Amino acid sequence: MRNFAAILEREVRSYFLSPLAYVVIFFFLAVSGIFFYLILSNFVEICIRATMQAQMYQMMPPKLNVNMMAIRPMLHNMALFALFFLPLVTMKLYAEEKKSGTIELLMTSPVTDGQVMLGKYTASLVLYLVMLALTFVYMIFIYAYGEPETGPILSGYLGLFLLGAAYLAFGLFFSSLTENQIIAAASTFAFILVFWAIGWISDFVSPRIGRVLAYFSLIEHFDDFARGVIDTKHIVFYLSFVFFGLFLTYLSIQSARWRGAK
Amino acid sequence: MIEVRHLSRNFGTVKAIEDVTFDVRKGEIVGFLGPNGAGKTTTMRILTGYIPATSGTAKVAGFDVQEQSLEVRKRIGYMPENPPLYGDMTVESYLHFVAKIKGVDGKLRKRNVEKVMEQVEIKDVRHRLIRTLSKGYKQRVGLAQALVHDPEVLILDEPTIGLDPKQIREVRTLIKNLAGEHTVILSTHILPEVSMTCERVIIINKGRIVAEDTPDNLTARLAGSQRVVMEVEGPVDSVISALRAVPGVMSVTADRAGGDSRSVFTVETSVGKDLRKELARTVVEKGWGLYELRTVEMSLEDVFLHLVTQEEEVGN
Ligand SMILES: Nc1ncnc2c1ncn2[C@@H]1O[C@H](COP(=O)(O)OP(=O)(O)OP(=O)(O)O)[C@@H](O)[C@H]1O
Ligand SMILES: [Mg+2]
């Protein structure tokens, strides 16, 4: 536990000492903010038009659901932005240490490879939580001007967290394969993209195969969270993804030891 | 303290080390000497638990490096070839981090970090970011990192590489002062380094141990070896093969052309033999012209090279 904490602490510090973390946080917030603005102003426009129509026909103005019409698309957008930014969060975790040789310190210290791995992974989760927490500020706007349901927002964030956790686990894996951070980030991005796109392919193949493919789509499992439904089968799916990613990472580190590669 | 038995390690088809066996007693300083690619780093990496051996066993303080790796790692301070430094940390926070993962707690950690910064004289840069330090200071931080948990065994891979002469002297003195309390293995490819710091030398070449002795004995054993330089007029290839055929000659190389059809040959002879007479006779009997014949003192480095090539030829 102490070893895990020591690794975690160093990684978190190192994130916040490097410009990269701030750049990632800034652009994630900026891009999310822009889309938040666009979606919300679109929603407001629809509301105004609906109200005007209602007045014309002398009816009660309809109650439009801000959760379904603004927050849900917003959550979907953030899931996409995470796909772009999270590979940048994990790329350095092993690659940098392999390149600089500090991995030799970790691997010859009385610390297990598992403790090192979990420390690094948890550090990336911490940074991601910071990113998510900051976007929460946007939701406060909605509370100020509308009456959203809190449940779907929270479940949506839970979904975002789980989805991101799956990205990060595979990011860690790809970082453990190379000493080149760019390669680590690019392969993570490509890999995750495939597991998004699998859902789209499923429309073009036979329904049986389509259902299987759709099951493996990372984003298919997200929509329920965005609609306010927390289903254990989705949680199990994302957690399996995380475990699988960590398992591969562990194998890759063990194999590097045997091969004598860095 | 360290027992290595029949240790081998392959990288694919490359045999990095083969059947390496040696012992190091408690408190001893042992030098690992060998040319590039000899297998020094590989041996050290197996001892520190960084990579497993292909076959053979090694024990440190009674613990098997394979089976009880974590116990071994607690007792070893290791400085790899490139000091494993985090550029974005300050010297002090880095040493605290290393102490933490080596299992040093609380108050003791603080004391150890202070002590080790004093020992390698880096107190003046304690708040500096490591990436801003000079090469020499980085090397010292690397040494501090290996010492911070006060380990029983120190494994130092080329600790003086890249340092200026003054720093080299300082680091050597430092290592010498560590003896007794710590058991030290250090690797180098500089012979004077081991003769200055080590009580015992293990010479390794192409993955095998070729000699093991005290530096004094080693130098004495080799002091008689010679190198003869000859300037001969005659066909280069024939001269080389004729000289090679003389018993006791290890190697012959033709250097630069002398005047006209003359060449300068360097002849390495085996330990403790004076072959000048035989060499001269060979040349004269063949009817070639002998213009110069003199012996050259071998430097310590030459002696080492000599030993390495000699053993190799005996092996073939
Ligand atoms: N990870 C690896 N993969 C493949 N071959 C390796 C690896 N590490 C070492 N070798 C090979 O093993 C042999 C011994 O290398 P090693 O690094 O142990 O030598 P060394 O004595 O430390 O040399 P130097 O003085 O250059 O540091 C070399 O032929 C090297 O190419
Ligand atoms: Mg080496």
PDB file of N, CA and C in Angstrom, chain A residues 14 17-19 96, chain B residues 85-91 94 125 127-135 137-138 141:
ATOM      1  N   SER A  14       3.953  14.651 -10.961  1.00  0.00           N
ATOM      2  CA  SER A  14       4.613  14.828 -12.240  1.00  0.00           C
ATOM      3  C   SER A  14       3.620  15.345 -13.285  1.00  0.00           C
ATOM      4  N   LEU A  17       3.255  19.001 -12.665  1.00  0.00           N
ATOM      5  CA  LEU A  17       4.473  19.777 -12.887  1.00  0.00           C
ATOM      6  C   LEU A  17       4.713  19.964 -14.379  1.00  0.00           C
ATOM      7  N   SER A  18       3.998  19.179 -15.207  1.00  0.00           N
ATOM      8  CA  SER A  18       4.282  19.245 -16.635  1.00  0.00           C
ATOM      9  C   SER A  18       3.231  20.093 -17.327  1.00  0.00           C
ATOM     10  N   PRO A  19       3.621  20.792 -18.386  1.00  0.00           N
ATOM     11  CA  PRO A  19       2.642  21.599 -19.107  1.00  0.00           C
ATOM     12  C   PRO A  19       1.566  20.735 -19.756  1.00  0.00           C
ATOM     13  N   GLU A  96       7.899   7.075 -21.156  1.00  0.00           N
ATOM     14  CA  GLU A  96       8.896   8.048 -20.722  1.00  0.00           C
ATOM     15  C   GLU A  96       9.947   7.385 -19.829  1.00  0.00           C
TER      16      GLU A  96
ATOM     17  N   LEU B  85      17.200   9.040 -13.321  1.00  0.00           N
ATOM     18  CA  LEU B  85      16.772  10.265 -12.653  1.00  0.00           C
ATOM     19  C   LEU B  85      15.507  10.837 -13.277  1.00  0.00           C
ATOM     20  N   TYR B  86      14.626  11.366 -12.430  1.00  0.00           N
ATOM     21  CA  TYR B  86      13.445  12.077 -12.929  1.00  0.00           C
ATOM     22  C   TYR B  86      13.790  13.554 -13.036  1.00  0.00           C
ATOM     23  N   GLY B  87      13.894  14.033 -14.277  1.00  0.00           N
ATOM     24  CA  GLY B  87      14.313  15.411 -14.507  1.00  0.00           C
ATOM     25  C   GLY B  87      13.394  16.457 -13.896  1.00  0.00           C
ATOM     26  N   ASP B  88      12.115  16.086 -13.720  1.00  0.00           N
ATOM     27  CA  ASP B  88      11.167  17.102 -13.255  1.00  0.00           C
ATOM     28  C   ASP B  88      11.066  17.167 -11.730  1.00  0.00           C
ATOM     29  N   MET B  89      11.927  16.390 -11.034  1.00  0.00           N
ATOM     30  CA  MET B  89      11.896  16.453  -9.575  1.00  0.00           C
ATOM     31  C   MET B  89      13.116  17.204  -9.070  1.00  0.00           C
ATOM     32  N   THR B  90      13.010  17.757  -7.854  1.00  0.00           N
ATOM     33  CA  THR B  90      14.205  18.334  -7.244  1.00  0.00           C
ATOM     34  C   THR B  90      15.023  17.196  -6.646  1.00  0.00           C
ATOM     35  N   VAL B  91      16.309  17.483  -6.419  1.00  0.00           N
ATOM     36  CA  VAL B  91      17.206  16.466  -5.892  1.00  0.00           C
ATOM     37  C   VAL B  91      16.633  15.869  -4.614  1.00  0.00           C
ATOM     38  N   TYR B  94      13.394  13.835  -5.065  1.00  0.00           N
ATOM     39  CA  TYR B  94      13.734  12.579  -5.742  1.00  0.00           C
ATOM     40  C   TYR B  94      14.293  11.565  -4.737  1.00  0.00           C
ATOM     41  N   VAL B 125      22.773  21.706  -4.117  1.00  0.00           N
ATOM     42  CA  VAL B 125      21.811  21.689  -5.234  1.00  0.00           C
ATOM     43  C   VAL B 125      20.506  20.998  -4.831  1.00  0.00           C
ATOM     44  N   HIS B 127      17.661  21.827  -3.867  1.00  0.00           N
ATOM     45  CA  HIS B 127      16.364  22.335  -4.343  1.00  0.00           C
ATOM     46  C   HIS B 127      16.309  22.527  -5.844  1.00  0.00           C
ATOM     47  N   ARG B 128      17.379  22.125  -6.515  1.00  0.00           N
ATOM     48  CA  ARG B 128      17.411  22.294  -7.979  1.00  0.00           C
ATOM     49  C   ARG B 128      16.660  21.163  -8.669  1.00  0.00           C
ATOM     50  N   LEU B 129      16.060  21.470  -9.822  1.00  0.00           N
ATOM     51  CA  LEU B 129      15.466  20.407 -10.632  1.00  0.00           C
ATOM     52  C   LEU B 129      16.599  19.566 -11.207  1.00  0.00           C
ATOM     53  N   ILE B 130      16.408  18.247 -11.196  1.00  0.00           N
ATOM     54  CA  ILE B 130      17.506  17.372 -11.602  1.00  0.00           C
ATOM     55  C   ILE B 130      17.929  17.631 -13.044  1.00  0.00           C
ATOM     56  N   ARG B 131      16.954  17.959 -13.918  1.00  0.00           N
ATOM     57  CA  ARG B 131      17.329  18.136 -15.321  1.00  0.00           C
ATOM     58  C   ARG B 131      18.236  19.332 -15.538  1.00  0.00           C
ATOM     59  N   THR B 132      18.324  20.241 -14.563  1.00  0.00           N
ATOM     60  CA  THR B 132      19.181  21.412 -14.744  1.00  0.00           C
ATOM     61  C   THR B 132      20.602  21.164 -14.235  1.00  0.00           C
ATOM     62  N   LEU B 133      20.880  19.974 -13.705  1.00  0.00           N
ATOM     63  CA  LEU B 133      22.207  19.709 -13.135  1.00  0.00           C
ATOM     64  C   LEU B 133      23.218  19.336 -14.221  1.00  0.00           C
ATOM     65  N   SER B 134      24.491  19.549 -13.898  1.00  0.00           N
ATOM     66  CA  SER B 134      25.556  19.126 -14.820  1.00  0.00           C
ATOM     67  C   SER B 134      25.700  17.609 -14.741  1.00  0.00           C
ATOM     68  N   LYS B 135      26.378  17.068 -15.742  1.00  0.00           N
ATOM     69  CA  LYS B 135      26.576  15.622 -15.829  1.00  0.00           C
ATOM     70  C   LYS B 135      27.166  15.036 -14.535  1.00  0.00           C
ATOM     71  N   TYR B 137      27.100  16.253 -11.479  1.00  0.00           N
ATOM     72  CA  TYR B 137      26.148  16.276 -10.375  1.00  0.00           C
ATOM     73  C   TYR B 137      25.078  15.209 -10.547  1.00  0.00           C
ATOM     74  N   LYS B 138      24.659  15.000 -11.791  1.00  0.00           N
ATOM     75  CA  LYS B 138      23.665  13.952 -12.038  1.00  0.00           C
ATOM     76  C   LYS B 138      24.212  12.602 -11.596  1.00  0.00           C
ATOM     77  N   VAL B 141      24.005  12.335  -7.938  1.00  0.00           N
ATOM     78  CA  VAL B 141      22.644  12.059  -7.475  1.00  0.00           C
ATOM     79  C   VAL B 141      22.321  10.581  -7.716  1.00  0.00           C
TER      80      VAL B 141
END
